[in-house]
Amino acid sequence: MKRPSVAIHQRTAECIALLVATAGIWPLTCLAQQRAPPVVGFLNSASADGYAGMAEAFRHGLKETGYVEGQNVTIEYRWANNVYDRLPALAADLVSRRVAVIVANSPAIAAAEAATKTIPITFMSGDDPVRLGFVDSLAKPGGNATGVTIFSGELAAKRLAILLGVVPQAKMIAVLINSDWPAAVRFAADVEAAAQVLGLQIQVLRANNESEIDDAFNNLPRTGADALLVGPGPYFDSRRDKLVALAAKIGLPACYESRATAAAGGFISYGASVKDGYR
């Protein structure tokens, strides 16, 4: 009668030993099978300081969907610091790191699309992405890119009309554009067409860097302009404080793209929220 009892005890001991041994291996196996957090490539033509608010809005949007930087998602930031020629190399670097997705702003979209046809690209565009050739259509983007557009570049005529409404005596409007911005030529053409309808003269000034902004504002009093229309785009948006200060210095009413510029002291603005687009 004892032999069966001994046999049961031995079998129980073997089972316990197996469970103990498995318990030592199982956590290590689970840890090895855990996936690393996805890596998001954040490709932007502006600078980290000038676009800090946009990056924060993007992180806020991620958090709303359950992704928190440093916890379950990693973000690799690549800033061109307003030197657009740097964007192709920055895009290629993100592709080489095999990021899960690339987030690009308007000037960076073309570089991202040229760098990869397989990694998903999501963008925040201030202009029509169909007209710029980034997607096939709004309903069916096609390819590996999709995103959000606030159609800021489409509002040239509306901003000009609003500016005339608050400065009704205006005959000459100066228009400041960043000619490096992909949609700058179309924006200037839209302003010229709207000016003809409104019976206004316009003077287009181009500024692609700090010194050119200074030069443009130094020349503004000599143009005889009664008001200023500041073109859209990430470069001017990241220089809002400087633009507001220079316009105030010469006492010229100005209309801007974003509410953030008006909140910073600018005269008026008209357009969708850039920050909300990033969110």
PDB file of C-alpha atoms in Angstrom:
ATOM      1  CA  MET A   1       0.000   0.000   0.000  1.00  0.00           C
ATOM      2  CA  LYS A   2       2.985   2.294   0.523  1.00  0.00           C
ATOM      3  CA  ARG A   3       4.427   1.899  -2.959  1.00  0.00           C
ATOM      4  CA  PRO A   4       1.560   3.729  -4.684  1.00  0.00           C
ATOM      5  CA  SER A   5       1.881   6.507  -2.101  1.00  0.00           C
ATOM      6  CA  VAL A   6       5.618   6.864  -2.752  1.00  0.00           C
ATOM      7  CA  ALA A   7       5.013   6.910  -6.497  1.00  0.00           C
ATOM      8  CA  ILE A   8       2.456   9.742  -6.093  1.00  0.00           C
ATOM      9  CA  HIS A   9       4.888  11.735  -4.000  1.00  0.00           C
ATOM     10  CA  GLN A  10       7.660  11.342  -6.554  1.00  0.00           C
ATOM     11  CA  ARG A  11       5.373  12.401  -9.394  1.00  0.00           C
ATOM     12  CA  THR A  12       4.226  15.414  -7.383  1.00  0.00           C
ATOM     13  CA  ALA A  13       7.828  16.381  -6.737  1.00  0.00           C
ATOM     14  CA  GLU A  14       8.644  16.093 -10.427  1.00  0.00           C
ATOM     15  CA  CYS A  15       5.701  18.329 -11.288  1.00  0.00           C
ATOM     16  CA  ILE A  16       6.723  20.917  -8.698  1.00  0.00           C
ATOM     17  CA  ALA A  17      10.308  20.869  -9.977  1.00  0.00           C
ATOM     18  CA  LEU A  18       9.073  21.381 -13.542  1.00  0.00           C
ATOM     19  CA  LEU A  19       6.829  24.280 -12.491  1.00  0.00           C
ATOM     20  CA  VAL A  20       9.662  25.934 -10.565  1.00  0.00           C
ATOM     21  CA  ALA A  21      12.019  25.572 -13.518  1.00  0.00           C
ATOM     22  CA  THR A  22       9.376  26.904 -15.930  1.00  0.00           C
ATOM     23  CA  ALA A  23       8.586  29.816 -13.627  1.00  0.00           C
ATOM     24  CA  GLY A  24      12.226  30.864 -13.829  1.00  0.00           C
ATOM     25  CA  ILE A  25      12.197  30.859 -17.630  1.00  0.00           C
ATOM     26  CA  TRP A  26       8.680  32.193 -18.372  1.00  0.00           C
ATOM     27  CA  PRO A  27       9.181  35.848 -17.311  1.00  0.00           C
ATOM     28  CA  LEU A  28      12.352  36.038 -19.395  1.00  0.00           C
ATOM     29  CA  THR A  29      10.517  34.571 -22.372  1.00  0.00           C
ATOM     30  CA  CYS A  30       7.687  37.100 -22.007  1.00  0.00           C
ATOM     31  CA  LEU A  31      10.123  39.979 -21.743  1.00  0.00           C
ATOM     32  CA  ALA A  32      11.893  38.817 -24.876  1.00  0.00           C
ATOM     33  CA  GLN A  33       8.589  38.699 -26.738  1.00  0.00           C
ATOM     34  CA  GLN A  34       7.499  42.227 -25.739  1.00  0.00           C
ATOM     35  CA  ARG A  35       7.552  44.626 -28.679  1.00  0.00           C
ATOM     36  CA  ALA A  36       9.626  47.776 -28.551  1.00  0.00           C
ATOM     37  CA  PRO A  37       7.626  51.034 -28.614  1.00  0.00           C
ATOM     38  CA  PRO A  38       6.921  52.317 -32.142  1.00  0.00           C
ATOM     39  CA  VAL A  39       9.178  55.128 -33.349  1.00  0.00           C
ATOM     40  CA  VAL A  40       7.634  58.190 -34.981  1.00  0.00           C
ATOM     41  CA  GLY A  41       9.814  60.359 -37.219  1.00  0.00           C
ATOM     42  CA  PHE A  42       8.895  64.044 -36.846  1.00  0.00           C
ATOM     43  CA  LEU A  43      10.243  65.854 -39.908  1.00  0.00           C
ATOM     44  CA  ASN A  44       9.778  69.622 -39.872  1.00  0.00           C
ATOM     45  CA  SER A  45      11.171  72.519 -41.889  1.00  0.00           C
ATOM     46  CA  ALA A  46      11.029  74.960 -38.969  1.00  0.00           C
ATOM     47  CA  SER A  47      13.084  75.111 -35.776  1.00  0.00           C
ATOM     48  CA  ALA A  48      12.531  73.403 -32.435  1.00  0.00           C
ATOM     49  CA  ASP A  49      12.187  76.715 -30.599  1.00  0.00           C
ATOM     50  CA  GLY A  50       9.984  78.415 -33.190  1.00  0.00           C
ATOM     51  CA  TYR A  51       7.652  75.424 -33.489  1.00  0.00           C
ATOM     52  CA  ALA A  52       7.695  74.188 -29.896  1.00  0.00           C
ATOM     53  CA  GLY A  53       3.958  74.822 -29.622  1.00  0.00           C
ATOM     54  CA  MET A  54       3.233  72.733 -32.710  1.00  0.00           C
ATOM     55  CA  ALA A  55       5.302  69.805 -31.432  1.00  0.00           C
ATOM     56  CA  GLU A  56       3.494  70.016 -28.097  1.00  0.00           C
ATOM     57  CA  ALA A  57       0.120  70.015 -29.880  1.00  0.00           C
ATOM     58  CA  PHE A  58       1.197  66.905 -31.814  1.00  0.00           C
ATOM     59  CA  ARG A  59       2.194  65.135 -28.593  1.00  0.00           C
ATOM     60  CA  HIS A  60      -1.161  66.133 -27.096  1.00  0.00           C
ATOM     61  CA  GLY A  61      -2.943  64.517 -30.029  1.00  0.00           C
ATOM     62  CA  LEU A  62      -0.922  61.340 -29.584  1.00  0.00           C
ATOM     63  CA  LYS A  63      -1.774  61.284 -25.891  1.00  0.00           C
ATOM     64  CA  GLU A  64      -5.471  61.537 -26.713  1.00  0.00           C
ATOM     65  CA  THR A  65      -5.154  58.268 -28.633  1.00  0.00           C
ATOM     66  CA  GLY A  66      -3.225  56.541 -25.833  1.00  0.00           C
ATOM     67  CA  TYR A  67       0.378  57.156 -26.921  1.00  0.00           C
ATOM     68  CA  VAL A  68       2.679  58.950 -24.492  1.00  0.00           C
ATOM     69  CA  GLU A  69       6.193  59.913 -25.531  1.00  0.00           C
ATOM     70  CA  GLY A  70       8.796  58.090 -23.463  1.00  0.00           C
ATOM     71  CA  GLN A  71       6.305  55.452 -22.308  1.00  0.00           C
ATOM     72  CA  ASN A  72       4.802  53.594 -25.251  1.00  0.00           C
ATOM     73  CA  VAL A  73       6.025  55.655 -28.202  1.00  0.00           C
ATOM     74  CA  THR A  74       9.353  57.215 -29.186  1.00  0.00           C
ATOM     75  CA  ILE A  75       9.621  60.365 -31.304  1.00  0.00           C
ATOM     76  CA  GLU A  76      12.693  61.130 -33.395  1.00  0.00           C
ATOM     77  CA  TYR A  77      12.719  64.875 -34.155  1.00  0.00           C
ATOM     78  CA  ARG A  78      14.431  66.244 -37.245  1.00  0.00           C
ATOM     79  CA  TRP A  79      14.368  70.044 -37.635  1.00  0.00           C
ATOM     80  CA  ALA A  80      15.648  71.747 -40.796  1.00  0.00           C
ATOM     81  CA  ASN A  81      15.850  75.133 -39.010  1.00  0.00           C
ATOM     82  CA  ASN A  82      14.222  76.797 -42.025  1.00  0.00           C
ATOM     83  CA  VAL A  83      16.963  75.562 -44.384  1.00  0.00           C
ATOM     84  CA  TYR A  84      14.801  73.576 -46.788  1.00  0.00           C
ATOM     85  CA  ASP A  85      17.796  72.049 -48.584  1.00  0.00           C
ATOM     86  CA  ARG A  86      18.434  69.977 -45.445  1.00  0.00           C
ATOM     87  CA  LEU A  87      15.101  68.169 -45.632  1.00  0.00           C
ATOM     88  CA  PRO A  88      16.088  65.360 -48.082  1.00  0.00           C
ATOM     89  CA  ALA A  89      19.010  64.262 -45.886  1.00  0.00           C
ATOM     90  CA  LEU A  90      16.888  64.434 -42.735  1.00  0.00           C
ATOM     91  CA  ALA A  91      14.159  62.368 -44.399  1.00  0.00           C
ATOM     92  CA  ALA A  92      16.698  59.788 -45.566  1.00  0.00           C
ATOM     93  CA  ASP A  93      18.060  59.528 -42.022  1.00  0.00           C
ATOM     94  CA  LEU A  94      14.603  58.746 -40.627  1.00  0.00           C
ATOM     95  CA  VAL A  95      14.070  56.112 -43.317  1.00  0.00           C
ATOM     96  CA  SER A  96      17.418  54.502 -42.463  1.00  0.00           C
ATOM     97  CA  ARG A  97      16.266  54.238 -38.855  1.00  0.00           C
ATOM     98  CA  ARG A  98      13.162  52.370 -40.031  1.00  0.00           C
ATOM     99  CA  VAL A  99      10.666  54.542 -38.195  1.00  0.00           C
ATOM    100  CA  ALA A 100       7.072  53.335 -38.119  1.00  0.00           C
ATOM    101  CA  VAL A 101       5.675  56.544 -39.600  1.00  0.00           C
ATOM    102  CA  ILE A 102       6.930  59.967 -40.699  1.00  0.00           C
ATOM    103  CA  VAL A 103       5.065  63.121 -39.688  1.00  0.00           C
ATOM    104  CA  ALA A 104       5.872  65.993 -42.067  1.00  0.00           C
ATOM    105  CA  ASN A 105       4.855  69.628 -42.476  1.00  0.00           C
ATOM    106  CA  SER A 106       4.195  71.258 -45.872  1.00  0.00           C
ATOM    107  CA  PRO A 107       7.788  71.950 -46.968  1.00  0.00           C
ATOM    108  CA  ALA A 108       8.905  68.521 -45.725  1.00  0.00           C
ATOM    109  CA  ILE A 109       6.269  66.422 -47.485  1.00  0.00           C
ATOM    110  CA  ALA A 110       8.062  66.250 -50.834  1.00  0.00           C
ATOM    111  CA  ALA A 111      11.319  65.173 -49.171  1.00  0.00           C
ATOM    112  CA  ALA A 112       9.546  62.458 -47.191  1.00  0.00           C
ATOM    113  CA  GLU A 113       7.744  61.117 -50.258  1.00  0.00           C
ATOM    114  CA  ALA A 114      10.979  61.073 -52.247  1.00  0.00           C
ATOM    115  CA  ALA A 115      12.726  59.158 -49.456  1.00  0.00           C
ATOM    116  CA  THR A 116      10.218  56.316 -49.080  1.00  0.00           C
ATOM    117  CA  LYS A 117       7.296  54.706 -50.861  1.00  0.00           C
ATOM    118  CA  THR A 118       6.589  52.193 -48.088  1.00  0.00           C
ATOM    119  CA  ILE A 119       6.784  53.966 -44.714  1.00  0.00           C
ATOM    120  CA  PRO A 120       3.460  55.688 -43.976  1.00  0.00           C
ATOM    121  CA  ILE A 121       3.599  59.494 -44.086  1.00  0.00           C
ATOM    122  CA  THR A 122       1.092  61.722 -42.327  1.00  0.00           C
ATOM    123  CA  PHE A 123       1.300  65.453 -42.900  1.00  0.00           C
ATOM    124  CA  MET A 124       0.007  68.819 -41.721  1.00  0.00           C
ATOM    125  CA  SER A 125      -0.317  71.021 -44.792  1.00  0.00           C
ATOM    126  CA  GLY A 126      -1.280  74.669 -45.020  1.00  0.00           C
ATOM    127  CA  ASP A 127      -2.152  74.339 -48.686  1.00  0.00           C
ATOM    128  CA  ASP A 128      -4.053  72.046 -51.024  1.00  0.00           C
ATOM    129  CA  PRO A 129      -2.115  68.726 -51.039  1.00  0.00           C
ATOM    130  CA  VAL A 130      -3.828  67.668 -54.277  1.00  0.00           C
ATOM    131  CA  ARG A 131      -2.715  70.779 -56.164  1.00  0.00           C
ATOM    132  CA  LEU A 132       0.807  70.361 -54.814  1.00  0.00           C
ATOM    133  CA  GLY A 133       0.859  66.727 -55.979  1.00  0.00           C
ATOM    134  CA  PHE A 134       1.238  65.114 -52.545  1.00  0.00           C
ATOM    135  CA  VAL A 135      -1.942  63.006 -52.830  1.00  0.00           C
ATOM    136  CA  ASP A 136      -4.225  61.879 -55.649  1.00  0.00           C
ATOM    137  CA  SER A 137      -7.381  63.274 -54.070  1.00  0.00           C
ATOM    138  CA  LEU A 138      -8.792  64.256 -50.680  1.00  0.00           C
ATOM    139  CA  ALA A 139     -11.173  61.298 -50.680  1.00  0.00           C
ATOM    140  CA  LYS A 140      -8.598  58.734 -51.867  1.00  0.00           C
ATOM    141  CA  PRO A 141      -5.049  59.990 -51.215  1.00  0.00           C
ATOM    142  CA  GLY A 142      -3.378  56.909 -52.690  1.00  0.00           C
ATOM    143  CA  GLY A 143       0.298  56.109 -52.165  1.00  0.00           C
ATOM    144  CA  ASN A 144       1.712  56.102 -48.658  1.00  0.00           C
ATOM    145  CA  ALA A 145       0.799  59.674 -47.613  1.00  0.00           C
ATOM    146  CA  THR A 146      -2.276  61.198 -46.017  1.00  0.00           C
ATOM    147  CA  GLY A 147      -2.894  63.909 -43.471  1.00  0.00           C
ATOM    148  CA  VAL A 148      -4.535  67.174 -42.523  1.00  0.00           C
ATOM    149  CA  THR A 149      -4.786  70.425 -44.469  1.00  0.00           C
ATOM    150  CA  ILE A 150      -5.999  73.777 -43.162  1.00  0.00           C
ATOM    151  CA  PHE A 151      -6.079  75.363 -46.649  1.00  0.00           C
ATOM    152  CA  SER A 152      -4.349  78.470 -45.355  1.00  0.00           C
ATOM    153  CA  GLY A 153      -2.888  79.288 -48.747  1.00  0.00           C
ATOM    154  CA  GLU A 154      -6.401  79.326 -50.227  1.00  0.00           C
ATOM    155  CA  LEU A 155      -7.449  82.289 -48.081  1.00  0.00           C
ATOM    156  CA  ALA A 156      -5.387  85.002 -49.790  1.00  0.00           C
ATOM    157  CA  ALA A 157      -8.394  86.838 -51.257  1.00  0.00           C
ATOM    158  CA  LYS A 158     -10.362  86.600 -48.009  1.00  0.00           C
ATOM    159  CA  ARG A 159      -7.516  88.022 -45.935  1.00  0.00           C
ATOM    160  CA  LEU A 160      -7.052  90.877 -48.381  1.00  0.00           C
ATOM    161  CA  ALA A 161     -10.773  91.727 -48.244  1.00  0.00           C
ATOM    162  CA  ILE A 162     -10.762  91.653 -44.441  1.00  0.00           C
ATOM    163  CA  LEU A 163      -7.718  93.918 -44.333  1.00  0.00           C
ATOM    164  CA  LEU A 164      -9.435  96.399 -46.640  1.00  0.00           C
ATOM    165  CA  GLY A 165     -12.529  96.237 -44.467  1.00  0.00           C
ATOM    166  CA  VAL A 166     -10.641  97.419 -41.383  1.00  0.00           C
ATOM    167  CA  VAL A 167      -8.401  99.841 -43.301  1.00  0.00           C
ATOM    168  CA  PRO A 168     -10.944 101.140 -45.851  1.00  0.00           C
ATOM    169  CA  GLN A 169      -8.756 104.057 -46.936  1.00  0.00           C
ATOM    170  CA  ALA A 170      -6.013 101.684 -48.119  1.00  0.00           C
ATOM    171  CA  LYS A 171      -4.932 101.999 -51.751  1.00  0.00           C
ATOM    172  CA  MET A 172      -1.607 100.146 -51.601  1.00  0.00           C
ATOM    173  CA  ILE A 173      -1.107  96.826 -49.777  1.00  0.00           C
ATOM    174  CA  ALA A 174       2.337  95.343 -49.220  1.00  0.00           C
ATOM    175  CA  VAL A 175       2.459  91.546 -49.339  1.00  0.00           C
ATOM    176  CA  LEU A 176       5.257  89.713 -47.529  1.00  0.00           C
ATOM    177  CA  ILE A 177       5.927  86.172 -48.740  1.00  0.00           C
ATOM    178  CA  ASN A 178       8.446  83.467 -47.967  1.00  0.00           C
ATOM    179  CA  SER A 179       9.315  82.404 -51.520  1.00  0.00           C
ATOM    180  CA  ASP A 180      10.838  79.128 -50.280  1.00  0.00           C
ATOM    181  CA  TRP A 181       7.376  78.027 -49.158  1.00  0.00           C
ATOM    182  CA  PRO A 182       6.023  75.542 -51.757  1.00  0.00           C
ATOM    183  CA  ALA A 183       2.769  77.435 -52.391  1.00  0.00           C
ATOM    184  CA  ALA A 184       4.246  80.971 -52.343  1.00  0.00           C
ATOM    185  CA  VAL A 185       3.921  81.570 -56.097  1.00  0.00           C
ATOM    186  CA  ARG A 186       0.263  80.538 -56.114  1.00  0.00           C
ATOM    187  CA  PHE A 187      -0.441  82.661 -53.022  1.00  0.00           C
ATOM    188  CA  ALA A 188       1.070  85.753 -54.649  1.00  0.00           C
ATOM    189  CA  ALA A 189      -0.962  85.118 -57.818  1.00  0.00           C
ATOM    190  CA  ASP A 190      -4.170  84.786 -55.779  1.00  0.00           C
ATOM    191  CA  VAL A 191      -3.429  88.079 -54.006  1.00  0.00           C
ATOM    192  CA  GLU A 192      -2.798  89.856 -57.315  1.00  0.00           C
ATOM    193  CA  ALA A 193      -6.088  88.573 -58.753  1.00  0.00           C
ATOM    194  CA  ALA A 194      -8.024  89.612 -55.640  1.00  0.00           C
ATOM    195  CA  ALA A 195      -6.351  93.037 -55.621  1.00  0.00           C
ATOM    196  CA  GLN A 196      -7.557  93.734 -59.157  1.00  0.00           C
ATOM    197  CA  VAL A 197     -11.131  92.950 -58.166  1.00  0.00           C
ATOM    198  CA  LEU A 198     -10.878  95.178 -55.063  1.00  0.00           C
ATOM    199  CA  GLY A 199      -9.183  98.013 -56.931  1.00  0.00           C
ATOM    200  CA  LEU A 200      -5.983  97.780 -54.881  1.00  0.00           C
ATOM    201  CA  GLN A 201      -2.331  98.065 -55.768  1.00  0.00           C
ATOM    202  CA  ILE A 202       0.048  95.571 -54.207  1.00  0.00           C
ATOM    203  CA  GLN A 203       3.771  95.451 -53.632  1.00  0.00           C
ATOM    204  CA  VAL A 204       5.220  91.962 -53.139  1.00  0.00           C
ATOM    205  CA  LEU A 205       8.218  91.693 -50.803  1.00  0.00           C
ATOM    206  CA  ARG A 206      10.155  88.454 -50.385  1.00  0.00           C
ATOM    207  CA  ALA A 207      11.866  87.326 -47.193  1.00  0.00           C
ATOM    208  CA  ASN A 208      13.470  83.907 -46.723  1.00  0.00           C
ATOM    209  CA  ASN A 209      15.726  84.656 -43.742  1.00  0.00           C
ATOM    210  CA  GLU A 210      16.181  87.036 -40.829  1.00  0.00           C
ATOM    211  CA  SER A 211      18.123  89.694 -42.717  1.00  0.00           C
ATOM    212  CA  GLU A 212      15.600  89.716 -45.561  1.00  0.00           C
ATOM    213  CA  ILE A 213      12.778  90.239 -43.073  1.00  0.00           C
ATOM    214  CA  ASP A 214      14.672  93.238 -41.674  1.00  0.00           C
ATOM    215  CA  ASP A 215      15.285  94.590 -45.170  1.00  0.00           C
ATOM    216  CA  ALA A 216      11.630  94.201 -46.127  1.00  0.00           C
ATOM    217  CA  PHE A 217      10.405  96.173 -43.116  1.00  0.00           C
ATOM    218  CA  ASN A 218      13.070  98.823 -43.606  1.00  0.00           C
ATOM    219  CA  ASN A 219      11.829  99.279 -47.177  1.00  0.00           C
ATOM    220  CA  LEU A 220       8.125  99.235 -46.327  1.00  0.00           C
ATOM    221  CA  PRO A 221       7.799 102.980 -45.522  1.00  0.00           C
ATOM    222  CA  ARG A 222       9.247 103.793 -48.956  1.00  0.00           C
ATOM    223  CA  THR A 223       6.662 101.655 -50.763  1.00  0.00           C
ATOM    224  CA  GLY A 224       3.795 103.876 -49.668  1.00  0.00           C
ATOM    225  CA  ALA A 225       1.886 100.850 -48.394  1.00  0.00           C
ATOM    226  CA  ASP A 226      -1.173 101.551 -46.243  1.00  0.00           C
ATOM    227  CA  ALA A 227      -1.273  98.039 -44.768  1.00  0.00           C
ATOM    228  CA  LEU A 228       0.575  94.728 -44.819  1.00  0.00           C
ATOM    229  CA  LEU A 229      -0.580  91.219 -45.699  1.00  0.00           C
ATOM    230  CA  VAL A 230       1.797  88.567 -44.326  1.00  0.00           C
ATOM    231  CA  GLY A 231       1.767  85.336 -46.298  1.00  0.00           C
ATOM    232  CA  PRO A 232       1.264  81.967 -44.596  1.00  0.00           C
ATOM    233  CA  GLY A 233       3.799  79.225 -43.967  1.00  0.00           C
ATOM    234  CA  PRO A 234       5.843  77.710 -41.146  1.00  0.00           C
ATOM    235  CA  TYR A 235       8.735  80.176 -41.445  1.00  0.00           C
ATOM    236  CA  PHE A 236       6.657  83.291 -40.813  1.00  0.00           C
ATOM    237  CA  ASP A 237       4.562  81.444 -38.251  1.00  0.00           C
ATOM    238  CA  SER A 238       7.711  80.656 -36.270  1.00  0.00           C
ATOM    239  CA  ARG A 239       8.807  84.329 -36.513  1.00  0.00           C
ATOM    240  CA  ARG A 240       5.528  85.814 -35.299  1.00  0.00           C
ATOM    241  CA  ASP A 241       7.014  87.839 -32.439  1.00  0.00           C
ATOM    242  CA  LYS A 242       9.538  89.506 -34.719  1.00  0.00           C
ATOM    243  CA  LEU A 243       6.962  90.280 -37.410  1.00  0.00           C
ATOM    244  CA  VAL A 244       4.553  91.780 -34.885  1.00  0.00           C
ATOM    245  CA  ALA A 245       7.293  93.922 -33.347  1.00  0.00           C
ATOM    246  CA  LEU A 246       8.524  95.238 -36.713  1.00  0.00           C
ATOM    247  CA  ALA A 247       4.999  96.060 -37.917  1.00  0.00           C
ATOM    248  CA  ALA A 248       4.303  97.925 -34.670  1.00  0.00           C
ATOM    249  CA  LYS A 249       7.580  99.820 -34.975  1.00  0.00           C
ATOM    250  CA  ILE A 250       6.541 101.397 -38.283  1.00  0.00           C
ATOM    251  CA  GLY A 251       2.871 101.648 -37.289  1.00  0.00           C
ATOM    252  CA  LEU A 252       1.557  99.528 -40.153  1.00  0.00           C
ATOM    253  CA  PRO A 253      -1.670  97.486 -39.713  1.00  0.00           C
ATOM    254  CA  ALA A 254      -1.016  93.893 -40.741  1.00  0.00           C
ATOM    255  CA  CYS A 255      -3.059  90.758 -41.361  1.00  0.00           C
ATOM    256  CA  TYR A 256      -1.603  87.333 -40.530  1.00  0.00           C
ATOM    257  CA  GLU A 257      -2.341  83.650 -41.039  1.00  0.00           C
ATOM    258  CA  SER A 258      -2.824  82.416 -37.490  1.00  0.00           C
ATOM    259  CA  ARG A 259      -4.701  83.494 -34.400  1.00  0.00           C
ATOM    260  CA  ALA A 260      -1.532  82.896 -32.390  1.00  0.00           C
ATOM    261  CA  THR A 261       0.082  85.868 -34.156  1.00  0.00           C
ATOM    262  CA  ALA A 262      -2.871  88.133 -33.356  1.00  0.00           C
ATOM    263  CA  ALA A 263      -2.756  86.917 -29.760  1.00  0.00           C
ATOM    264  CA  ALA A 264       0.932  87.852 -29.708  1.00  0.00           C
ATOM    265  CA  GLY A 265       0.001  91.448 -30.556  1.00  0.00           C
ATOM    266  CA  GLY A 266      -0.599  91.350 -34.298  1.00  0.00           C
ATOM    267  CA  PHE A 267      -3.359  93.538 -35.762  1.00  0.00           C
ATOM    268  CA  ILE A 268      -5.698  90.883 -37.202  1.00  0.00           C
ATOM    269  CA  SER A 269      -5.593  87.302 -38.430  1.00  0.00           C
ATOM    270  CA  TYR A 270      -7.819  84.977 -40.396  1.00  0.00           C
ATOM    271  CA  GLY A 271      -7.340  81.262 -40.736  1.00  0.00           C
ATOM    272  CA  ALA A 272      -7.682  77.853 -39.136  1.00  0.00           C
ATOM    273  CA  SER A 273      -5.678  76.883 -36.054  1.00  0.00           C
ATOM    274  CA  VAL A 274      -2.263  75.526 -37.041  1.00  0.00           C
ATOM    275  CA  LYS A 275      -1.846  73.981 -33.592  1.00  0.00           C
ATOM    276  CA  ASP A 276      -5.133  72.154 -33.878  1.00  0.00           C
ATOM    277  CA  GLY A 277      -3.987  70.782 -37.223  1.00  0.00           C
ATOM    278  CA  TYR A 278      -0.959  69.272 -35.520  1.00  0.00           C
ATOM    279  CA  ARG A 279      -3.108  67.884 -32.736  1.00  0.00           C
TER     280      ARG A 279
END
